[in-house]
Steps between C-alpha positions, in 0.01 A plus 500: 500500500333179471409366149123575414328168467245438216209260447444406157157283442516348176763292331446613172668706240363831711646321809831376388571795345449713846679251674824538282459933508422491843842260568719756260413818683605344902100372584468097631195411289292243632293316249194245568279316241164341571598195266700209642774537287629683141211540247540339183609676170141687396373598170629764241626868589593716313816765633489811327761752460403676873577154631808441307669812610443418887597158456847594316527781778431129770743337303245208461427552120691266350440236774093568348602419192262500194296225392351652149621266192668691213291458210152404689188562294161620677210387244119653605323199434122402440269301647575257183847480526587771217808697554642822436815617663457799766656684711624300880560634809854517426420755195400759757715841511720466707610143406384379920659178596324183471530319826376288795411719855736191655761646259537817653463348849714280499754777439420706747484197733815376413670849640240539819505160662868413546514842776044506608315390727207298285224320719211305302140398640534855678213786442413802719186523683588809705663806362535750832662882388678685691687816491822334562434156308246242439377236719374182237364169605619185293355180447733226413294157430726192530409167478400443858318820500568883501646760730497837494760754598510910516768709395624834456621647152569797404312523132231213369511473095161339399612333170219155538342576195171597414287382772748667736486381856743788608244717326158358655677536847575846457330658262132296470356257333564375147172634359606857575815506250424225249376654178321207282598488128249251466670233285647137574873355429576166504882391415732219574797297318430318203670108467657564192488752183194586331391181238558687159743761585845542619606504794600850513195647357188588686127574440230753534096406467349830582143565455277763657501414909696246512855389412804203491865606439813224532852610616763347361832467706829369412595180737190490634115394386269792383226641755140605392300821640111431432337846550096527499257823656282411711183692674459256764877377674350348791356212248837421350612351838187330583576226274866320360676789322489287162189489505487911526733487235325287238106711603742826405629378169194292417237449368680474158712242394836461699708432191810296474774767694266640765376177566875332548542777736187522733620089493846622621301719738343246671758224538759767630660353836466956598349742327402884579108595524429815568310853501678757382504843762684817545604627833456870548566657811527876619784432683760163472656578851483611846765633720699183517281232277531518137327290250660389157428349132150344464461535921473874412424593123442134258537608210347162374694315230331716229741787559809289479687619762394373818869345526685880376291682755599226805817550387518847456294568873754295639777653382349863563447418851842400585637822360247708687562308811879565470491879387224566840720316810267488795163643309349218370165711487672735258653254305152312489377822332762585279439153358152501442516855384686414253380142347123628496479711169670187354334270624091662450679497082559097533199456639289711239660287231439219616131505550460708107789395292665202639156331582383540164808346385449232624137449491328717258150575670340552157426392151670880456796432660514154372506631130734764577747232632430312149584807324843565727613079407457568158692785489734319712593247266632757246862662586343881446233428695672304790741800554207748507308344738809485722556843467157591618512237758795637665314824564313274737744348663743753608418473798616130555861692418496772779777370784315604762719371816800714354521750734 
């Protein structure tokens, strides 16, 4: 029999990951990324137990690593500068991982490339099904120009993020799948540690609409998430995104912190500015395409596991692939079947829960979280609040790819 050939679009966690499955169970993956070469690190992540377990079952977890410092402080912060210590990202249930994207990545990259076909400056513009494979058109752009090529494969994994060209070729356009959340991030790398605090501690200014946390890492500076609603995202990118940033936290005074970061902001060499969107889709596959991580569901950073579930789908697939020889269709099923009910829960908590965590969209939810840090900074309370918390979260736990 001849090997069953696979196109992977996307050179991302999603995409590595399929790659490496797709090489353990006998397929030759074939990845391409529209970028000219390897992306740079990114901005936080956060790998919760779901993601864990798949990447110890990879054996790429300790090549992840973890970049949370041992006895980092979170402090909610106001406007003024006054302090009280909270509760970080790192406090969650669950205890996720405090990393870089380019951490797991790299990981997964350092397995796939040495035995996969990688090809940069390529995208499809043709996707072609057939009963017995698919026919896709590729666009390579050199220097001198571009050329374009068609090829048969045998499965296409969509895994190019959330404005998907895998899906808009086969499944419509972007509008038709992309659920607005209707709020704004901005993050990039700070130069150096916060003036004022350690280096291992971060910060959280959260008023109603509108938010700033800072990630500490160890060996490496902090990033910065702004977060701000918004009824109208078409303005924010009709002007320079620190400008969008300053209208959403003005008109009141900056303050010394928030003003050393929207500062940062703008004299970042790369920075992320974005809206935020979830993908939902009645279907994430055909006979013989399949789409992947934000391509197919985005959870959207307020969820947290964007990185688990790529992981996790990945992972999943492979097995699913392996245990249906010669029925991809069925094994395409199986896997969707199967992900769904967990995925509709990630997604659910991350537009209630996790967005309010992050941005509390009242003066309601904004005193509640007052109420929560001040219990926080007693022992009693700290370990009741994590008790209730983990109710939440145990979810984030559930090893989904273990079948």
């Amino acid at each position: 029999m001849n090997t069953p050939r696979a196109l992977i679009v996307g050179m991302g966690i999603g995409g590595l990951a399929t790659a490496m499955r797709l090489r353990e169970i006998g397929w030759e993956p074939v990845l391409i990324e529209r970028a000219s070469g390897r992306r740079p690190a990114g901005y936080f992540i956060g790998l919760f137990e779901t993601g864990r377990a798949t990447a110890q079952r990879m054996g790429v977890l300790d090549a992840i690593g973890n970049r949370a410092g041992a006895d980092s402080i979170t402090y909610d912060i106001e406007r003024s500068g006054r302090r009280r210590p909270g509760m970080g990202y790192g406090d969650l249930p669950g205890g996720p991982r405090l990393i870089l994207r380019g951490d797991i990545e790299a990981a997964l990259y350092d397995v796939v490339a040495p035995h996969t076909e990688i090809r940069y400056g390529t995208t499809p513009i043709a996707i072609d099904e057939h009963a017995d494979g698919v026919d896709v058109t590729l666009r390579t752009d050199q220097g001198d120009g571009a050329t374009e090529t068609t090829e048969r494969f045998d499965l296409v994994v969509g895994a190019d993020g959330l404005r998907s060209t895998v899906r808009r070729l086969t499944f419509g356009p972007d509008q038709e799948f992309m659920r607005p959340l209707s709020h704004i991030i901005g993050a990039t790398i700070l130069k150096g540690p916060l003036p004022g605090y350690r280096p291992q501690d971060g910060i959280v200014l959260a008023e109603p609409g509108r938010s700033v946390w800072t990630f500490p890492f160890t060996d490496h500076h902090p990033g910065v998430l702004f977060n701000y609603r918004t009824g109208d995202e078409d303005a924010q990118f009709r002007r320079p995104p620190i400008e969008s940033l300053r209208r959403a936290f003005g008109p009141e005074p900056t303050g010394p912190v928030l003003e050393y970061l929207l500062q940062q902001f703008e004299q970042a060499d790369d920075y992320l500015f974005d809206s935020v969107h979830q993908v939902e889709m009645p279907t994430w596959h055909t006979d013989r395409t399949v789409l992947l991580g934000d391509s197919a569901w985005c959870l959207t950073l307020y969820s947290g596991m964007g990185a688990s579930t790529a992981l996790a789908g990945a992972d999943l697939l492979g097995t699913l692939l392996q245990r249906n020889p010669g029925n991809i269709a069925r094994a395409l099923r199986e896997w969707d079947q199967r992900l769904r009910p967990f995925i509709d829960v990630q997604q659910r908590g991350g537009r209630t829960q996790g967005l309010t965590m992050f941005v509390p969209q009242s003066r309601r939810d904004k005193a509640i979280r007052t109420f929560t840090q001040s219990l926080m900074s007693r022992p009693a309370g700290k370990r009741v609040m994590k008790t209730l918390a983990a109710r939440q979260f145990k979810e984030k736990s559930i090893d989904i790819a273990a079948v």
